[in-house]
């Protein structure tokens, strides 16, 4: 018996190393498998997008200091960020894409918006 399509399991004709009977089956197979692999990422991406939207609203320009409670009341989830940046003085900024924040004394937050040219 010959090889079968990995998606629809129909018999394959042509090259001996062929895995799919057509582009539709190839695309469907990979979409299903990638969706399964990435299902845990969806909720995190949703939080990151929401954080970015809120940070863009709170800091439309380049820098701003706000009370930490304002950030929390807006709904920013501080557990999720895309990357960290450690300054020479040891202070750490958390970033959600191009919007960053750093905790200061007295329950204040420094918001920092990076320009894409700064990356």
Short mmCIF file of N, CA and C in Angstrom, two decimals:
data_model
loop_
_atom_site.label_atom_id
_atom_site.label_comp_id
_atom_site.label_asym_id
_atom_site.label_seq_id
_atom_site.Cartn_x
_atom_site.Cartn_y
_atom_site.Cartn_z
N UNK A 1 0.84 -1.18 0.00
CA UNK A 1 0.00 0.00 0.00
C UNK A 1 0.89 1.24 0.00
N UNK A 2 0.51 2.29 -0.77
CA UNK A 2 1.31 3.50 -0.88
C UNK A 2 1.11 4.43 0.30
N UNK A 3 1.76 5.56 0.19
CA UNK A 3 1.62 6.57 1.25
C UNK A 3 0.25 7.22 1.21
N UNK A 4 -0.18 7.72 2.38
CA UNK A 4 -1.46 8.40 2.49
C UNK A 4 -1.25 9.86 2.87
N UNK A 5 -2.17 10.70 2.42
CA UNK A 5 -2.14 12.13 2.76
C UNK A 5 -2.23 12.27 4.28
N UNK A 6 -1.38 13.12 4.86
CA UNK A 6 -1.37 13.31 6.32
C UNK A 6 -2.63 13.99 6.83
N UNK A 7 -3.39 14.63 5.93
CA UNK A 7 -4.60 15.33 6.36
C UNK A 7 -5.86 14.50 6.10
N UNK A 8 -6.12 14.18 4.83
CA UNK A 8 -7.37 13.49 4.49
C UNK A 8 -7.21 11.97 4.35
N UNK A 9 -6.00 11.48 4.41
CA UNK A 9 -5.66 10.05 4.35
C UNK A 9 -5.99 9.39 3.01
N UNK A 10 -6.11 10.21 1.97
CA UNK A 10 -6.30 9.67 0.62
C UNK A 10 -4.97 9.13 0.10
N UNK A 11 -5.01 8.14 -0.78
CA UNK A 11 -3.76 7.64 -1.37
C UNK A 11 -3.05 8.74 -2.16
N UNK A 12 -1.73 8.78 -2.02
CA UNK A 12 -0.93 9.79 -2.71
C UNK A 12 -0.39 9.25 -4.02
N UNK A 13 -0.33 10.12 -5.00
CA UNK A 13 0.24 9.77 -6.30
C UNK A 13 1.38 10.74 -6.59
N UNK A 14 2.37 10.27 -7.27
CA UNK A 14 3.47 11.14 -7.63
C UNK A 14 4.73 10.80 -6.86
N UNK A 15 5.45 11.80 -6.42
CA UNK A 15 6.74 11.61 -5.76
C UNK A 15 6.60 10.71 -4.53
N UNK A 16 7.64 9.95 -4.28
CA UNK A 16 7.61 9.02 -3.15
C UNK A 16 7.67 9.73 -1.79
N UNK A 17 8.18 10.97 -1.76
CA UNK A 17 8.28 11.69 -0.49
C UNK A 17 7.12 12.67 -0.27
N UNK A 18 6.11 12.59 -1.10
CA UNK A 18 4.94 13.47 -1.00
C UNK A 18 4.18 13.17 0.30
N UNK A 19 3.73 14.20 0.99
CA UNK A 19 3.03 14.03 2.27
C UNK A 19 1.56 14.43 2.20
N UNK A 20 1.20 15.28 1.24
CA UNK A 20 -0.17 15.78 1.12
C UNK A 20 -0.63 15.65 -0.32
N UNK A 21 -1.95 15.48 -0.49
CA UNK A 21 -2.46 15.31 -1.85
C UNK A 21 -2.61 16.64 -2.58
N UNK A 22 -2.74 17.76 -1.83
CA UNK A 22 -2.84 19.07 -2.47
C UNK A 22 -2.50 20.16 -1.45
N UNK A 23 -2.46 21.40 -1.92
CA UNK A 23 -2.13 22.53 -1.04
C UNK A 23 -3.17 22.75 0.05
N UNK A 24 -4.44 22.48 -0.26
CA UNK A 24 -5.50 22.65 0.72
C UNK A 24 -5.30 21.72 1.92
N UNK A 25 -4.95 20.45 1.64
CA UNK A 25 -4.70 19.50 2.72
C UNK A 25 -3.46 19.88 3.52
N UNK A 26 -2.43 20.34 2.82
CA UNK A 26 -1.20 20.76 3.50
C UNK A 26 -1.49 21.93 4.44
N UNK A 27 -2.22 22.91 3.94
CA UNK A 27 -2.56 24.09 4.73
C UNK A 27 -3.45 23.71 5.92
N UNK A 28 -4.46 22.90 5.68
CA UNK A 28 -5.36 22.48 6.76
C UNK A 28 -4.62 21.73 7.85
N UNK A 29 -3.75 20.82 7.46
CA UNK A 29 -2.97 20.03 8.41
C UNK A 29 -2.12 20.93 9.30
N UNK A 30 -1.40 21.86 8.69
CA UNK A 30 -0.52 22.74 9.46
C UNK A 30 -1.31 23.72 10.31
N UNK A 31 -2.43 24.22 9.81
CA UNK A 31 -3.27 25.13 10.62
C UNK A 31 -3.78 24.43 11.86
N UNK A 32 -4.24 23.20 11.72
CA UNK A 32 -4.75 22.45 12.88
C UNK A 32 -3.64 22.18 13.89
N UNK A 33 -2.47 21.78 13.41
CA UNK A 33 -1.38 21.47 14.33
C UNK A 33 -0.80 22.71 14.99
N UNK A 34 -0.69 23.81 14.25
CA UNK A 34 -0.18 25.05 14.84
C UNK A 34 -1.16 25.62 15.85
N UNK A 35 -2.45 25.52 15.57
CA UNK A 35 -3.46 26.00 16.51
C UNK A 35 -3.35 25.24 17.82
N UNK A 36 -3.18 23.95 17.74
CA UNK A 36 -3.06 23.12 18.95
C UNK A 36 -1.81 23.49 19.74
N UNK A 37 -0.70 23.70 19.05
CA UNK A 37 0.56 24.04 19.72
C UNK A 37 0.50 25.42 20.39
N UNK A 38 -0.23 26.35 19.77
CA UNK A 38 -0.22 27.74 20.22
C UNK A 38 -1.43 28.12 21.07
N UNK A 39 -2.27 27.17 21.44
CA UNK A 39 -3.50 27.51 22.16
C UNK A 39 -3.24 28.17 23.51
N UNK A 40 -2.13 27.88 24.16
CA UNK A 40 -1.81 28.49 25.46
C UNK A 40 -1.31 29.92 25.32
N UNK A 41 -0.87 30.29 24.13
CA UNK A 41 -0.32 31.63 23.92
C UNK A 41 -1.43 32.67 23.74
N UNK A 42 -2.57 32.25 23.23
CA UNK A 42 -3.67 33.18 22.96
C UNK A 42 -4.07 34.03 24.15
N UNK A 43 -4.35 33.44 25.31
CA UNK A 43 -4.74 34.26 26.46
C UNK A 43 -3.65 35.26 26.90
N UNK A 44 -2.40 34.86 26.78
CA UNK A 44 -1.29 35.75 27.16
C UNK A 44 -1.19 36.90 26.16
N UNK A 45 -1.33 36.61 24.87
CA UNK A 45 -1.30 37.67 23.87
C UNK A 45 -2.44 38.66 24.08
N UNK A 46 -3.59 38.16 24.50
CA UNK A 46 -4.73 39.03 24.77
C UNK A 46 -4.41 40.00 25.92
N UNK A 47 -3.76 39.50 26.97
CA UNK A 47 -3.37 40.34 28.10
C UNK A 47 -2.33 41.38 27.67
N UNK A 48 -1.34 40.94 26.88
CA UNK A 48 -0.30 41.86 26.40
C UNK A 48 -0.89 42.97 25.54
N UNK A 49 -1.82 42.62 24.66
CA UNK A 49 -2.47 43.63 23.81
C UNK A 49 -3.27 44.61 24.66
N UNK A 50 -3.98 44.10 25.66
CA UNK A 50 -4.75 44.98 26.54
C UNK A 50 -3.82 45.90 27.32
N UNK A 51 -2.71 45.35 27.84
CA UNK A 51 -1.72 46.17 28.54
C UNK A 51 -1.19 47.28 27.64
N UNK A 52 -0.84 46.93 26.40
CA UNK A 52 -0.30 47.93 25.47
C UNK A 52 -1.32 49.03 25.20
N UNK A 53 -2.56 48.65 24.99
CA UNK A 53 -3.61 49.64 24.73
C UNK A 53 -3.74 50.61 25.91
N UNK A 54 -3.75 50.07 27.12
CA UNK A 54 -3.87 50.90 28.33
C UNK A 54 -2.64 51.79 28.51
N UNK A 55 -1.46 51.24 28.30
CA UNK A 55 -0.23 52.03 28.45
C UNK A 55 -0.17 53.14 27.40
N UNK A 56 -0.64 52.87 26.19
CA UNK A 56 -0.69 53.90 25.15
C UNK A 56 -1.63 55.04 25.56
N UNK A 57 -2.74 54.69 26.22
CA UNK A 57 -3.67 55.71 26.68
C UNK A 57 -3.09 56.52 27.83
N UNK A 58 -2.39 55.85 28.74
CA UNK A 58 -1.82 56.54 29.91
C UNK A 58 -0.57 57.33 29.56
N UNK A 59 0.13 56.93 28.51
CA UNK A 59 1.40 57.58 28.15
C UNK A 59 1.48 57.79 26.63
N UNK A 60 0.75 58.76 26.11
CA UNK A 60 0.77 58.97 24.67
C UNK A 60 2.05 59.65 24.16
N UNK A 61 2.83 60.22 25.07
CA UNK A 61 4.04 60.93 24.66
C UNK A 61 5.28 60.10 24.99
N UNK A 62 6.28 60.67 25.62
CA UNK A 62 7.50 59.90 25.84
C UNK A 62 7.71 59.45 27.28
N UNK A 63 7.47 60.33 28.25
CA UNK A 63 7.69 59.98 29.66
C UNK A 63 6.59 60.59 30.52
N UNK A 64 6.30 59.86 31.60
CA UNK A 64 5.28 60.36 32.53
C UNK A 64 5.41 59.61 33.84
N UNK A 65 5.24 60.30 34.96
CA UNK A 65 5.21 59.65 36.26
C UNK A 65 3.77 59.71 36.77
N UNK A 66 3.28 58.54 37.18
CA UNK A 66 1.90 58.45 37.66
C UNK A 66 1.87 57.62 38.94
N UNK A 67 0.81 57.75 39.74
CA UNK A 67 0.66 56.86 40.89
C UNK A 67 0.47 55.41 40.42
N UNK A 68 1.07 54.48 41.10
CA UNK A 68 0.94 53.07 40.73
C UNK A 68 -0.53 52.65 40.70
N UNK A 69 -1.32 53.20 41.63
CA UNK A 69 -2.73 52.83 41.71
C UNK A 69 -3.48 53.20 40.44
N UNK A 70 -3.09 54.29 39.79
CA UNK A 70 -3.72 54.69 38.53
C UNK A 70 -3.51 53.62 37.46
N UNK A 71 -2.31 53.08 37.43
CA UNK A 71 -1.98 52.01 36.48
C UNK A 71 -2.82 50.77 36.78
N UNK A 72 -2.92 50.42 38.04
CA UNK A 72 -3.70 49.25 38.43
C UNK A 72 -5.20 49.47 38.20
N UNK A 73 -5.68 50.66 38.52
CA UNK A 73 -7.10 50.97 38.30
C UNK A 73 -7.46 50.95 36.82
N UNK A 74 -6.51 51.30 35.98
CA UNK A 74 -6.75 51.27 34.53
C UNK A 74 -6.89 49.83 34.03
N UNK A 75 -6.33 48.88 34.80
CA UNK A 75 -6.45 47.48 34.43
C UNK A 75 -5.18 46.85 33.88
N UNK A 76 -4.05 47.55 33.99
CA UNK A 76 -2.79 46.98 33.51
C UNK A 76 -2.41 45.80 34.41
N UNK A 77 -2.11 44.67 33.78
CA UNK A 77 -1.71 43.46 34.50
C UNK A 77 -0.18 43.44 34.55
N UNK A 78 0.38 43.77 35.70
CA UNK A 78 1.84 43.92 35.83
C UNK A 78 2.60 42.60 35.78
N UNK A 79 1.90 41.47 35.79
CA UNK A 79 2.58 40.17 35.72
C UNK A 79 3.07 39.86 34.31
N UNK A 80 2.52 40.54 33.32
CA UNK A 80 2.84 40.21 31.93
C UNK A 80 3.52 41.37 31.22
N UNK A 81 4.64 41.08 30.60
CA UNK A 81 5.40 42.05 29.82
C UNK A 81 6.17 41.29 28.75
N UNK A 82 6.62 42.01 27.73
CA UNK A 82 7.33 41.34 26.63
C UNK A 82 8.82 41.20 26.87
N UNK A 83 9.42 42.16 27.56
CA UNK A 83 10.86 42.08 27.81
C UNK A 83 11.26 43.03 28.93
N UNK A 84 12.48 42.84 29.40
CA UNK A 84 13.06 43.68 30.45
C UNK A 84 14.26 44.43 29.89
N UNK A 85 14.53 45.59 30.47
CA UNK A 85 15.72 46.35 30.13
C UNK A 85 16.38 46.79 31.42
N UNK A 86 17.62 46.35 31.61
CA UNK A 86 18.36 46.72 32.82
C UNK A 86 19.27 47.90 32.50
N UNK A 87 19.08 48.98 33.26
CA UNK A 87 19.90 50.17 33.07
C UNK A 87 21.26 49.99 33.73
N UNK A 88 22.20 50.86 33.39
CA UNK A 88 23.55 50.79 33.96
C UNK A 88 23.52 50.92 35.48
N UNK A 89 22.56 51.67 36.01
CA UNK A 89 22.47 51.85 37.46
C UNK A 89 21.77 50.67 38.16
N UNK A 90 21.40 49.64 37.39
CA UNK A 90 20.79 48.45 37.96
C UNK A 90 19.27 48.46 37.99
N UNK A 91 18.66 49.59 37.70
CA UNK A 91 17.21 49.67 37.67
C UNK A 91 16.68 48.89 36.47
N UNK A 92 15.54 48.24 36.67
CA UNK A 92 14.96 47.40 35.62
C UNK A 92 13.65 48.00 35.13
N UNK A 93 13.55 48.15 33.83
CA UNK A 93 12.32 48.59 33.21
C UNK A 93 11.64 47.38 32.60
N UNK A 94 10.34 47.29 32.79
CA UNK A 94 9.55 46.24 32.16
C UNK A 94 8.87 46.86 30.95
N UNK A 95 8.87 46.13 29.85
CA UNK A 95 8.27 46.64 28.62
C UNK A 95 7.14 45.75 28.15
N UNK A 96 6.14 46.39 27.61
CA UNK A 96 5.08 45.73 26.87
C UNK A 96 5.21 46.33 25.47
N UNK A 97 5.95 45.62 24.63
CA UNK A 97 6.31 46.10 23.30
C UNK A 97 7.11 47.40 23.45
N UNK A 98 6.62 48.53 22.99
CA UNK A 98 7.40 49.77 23.05
C UNK A 98 7.06 50.65 24.27
N UNK A 99 6.10 50.24 25.07
CA UNK A 99 5.74 50.99 26.27
C UNK A 99 6.38 50.34 27.49
N UNK A 100 7.16 51.13 28.23
CA UNK A 100 7.85 50.61 29.39
C UNK A 100 7.40 51.28 30.67
N UNK A 101 7.70 50.61 31.77
CA UNK A 101 7.39 51.19 33.08
C UNK A 101 8.40 50.70 34.10
N UNK A 102 8.62 51.55 35.10
CA UNK A 102 9.56 51.23 36.16
C UNK A 102 8.96 51.72 37.48
N UNK A 103 9.01 50.86 38.48
CA UNK A 103 8.48 51.25 39.79
C UNK A 103 9.48 52.19 40.47
N UNK A 104 8.95 53.26 41.03
CA UNK A 104 9.74 54.24 41.76
C UNK A 104 9.35 54.20 43.23
N UNK A 105 9.95 55.05 44.01
CA UNK A 105 9.59 55.16 45.43
C UNK A 105 8.20 55.77 45.56
N UNK A 106 7.62 55.65 46.75
CA UNK A 106 6.33 56.27 47.07
C UNK A 106 5.19 55.81 46.17
N UNK A 107 5.21 54.53 45.77
CA UNK A 107 4.12 53.97 44.96
C UNK A 107 3.89 54.74 43.66
N UNK A 108 4.97 55.17 43.04
CA UNK A 108 4.91 55.87 41.76
C UNK A 108 5.45 54.96 40.67
N UNK A 109 5.03 55.22 39.44
CA UNK A 109 5.48 54.47 38.27
C UNK A 109 5.97 55.46 37.22
N UNK A 110 7.15 55.19 36.69
CA UNK A 110 7.68 55.98 35.57
C UNK A 110 7.28 55.25 34.29
N UNK A 111 6.50 55.91 33.44
CA UNK A 111 6.13 55.36 32.14
C UNK A 111 7.11 55.89 31.10
N UNK A 112 7.55 55.03 30.22
CA UNK A 112 8.52 55.40 29.20
C UNK A 112 8.08 54.81 27.88
N UNK A 113 7.97 55.66 26.88
CA UNK A 113 7.61 55.19 25.54
C UNK A 113 8.85 55.23 24.66
N UNK A 114 9.26 54.06 24.19
CA UNK A 114 10.42 53.98 23.30
C UNK A 114 9.98 54.25 21.87
N UNK A 115 10.82 54.92 21.14
CA UNK A 115 10.60 55.08 19.71
C UNK A 115 11.10 53.82 19.04
N UNK A 116 10.47 53.44 17.97
CA UNK A 116 10.89 52.24 17.26
C UNK A 116 12.33 52.35 16.79
N UNK A 117 12.82 53.58 16.56
CA UNK A 117 14.21 53.75 16.14
C UNK A 117 15.18 53.48 17.28
N UNK A 118 14.69 53.43 18.54
CA UNK A 118 15.54 53.17 19.70
C UNK A 118 15.86 51.68 19.86
N UNK A 119 15.14 50.82 19.16
CA UNK A 119 15.34 49.38 19.33
C UNK A 119 16.58 48.90 18.63
#
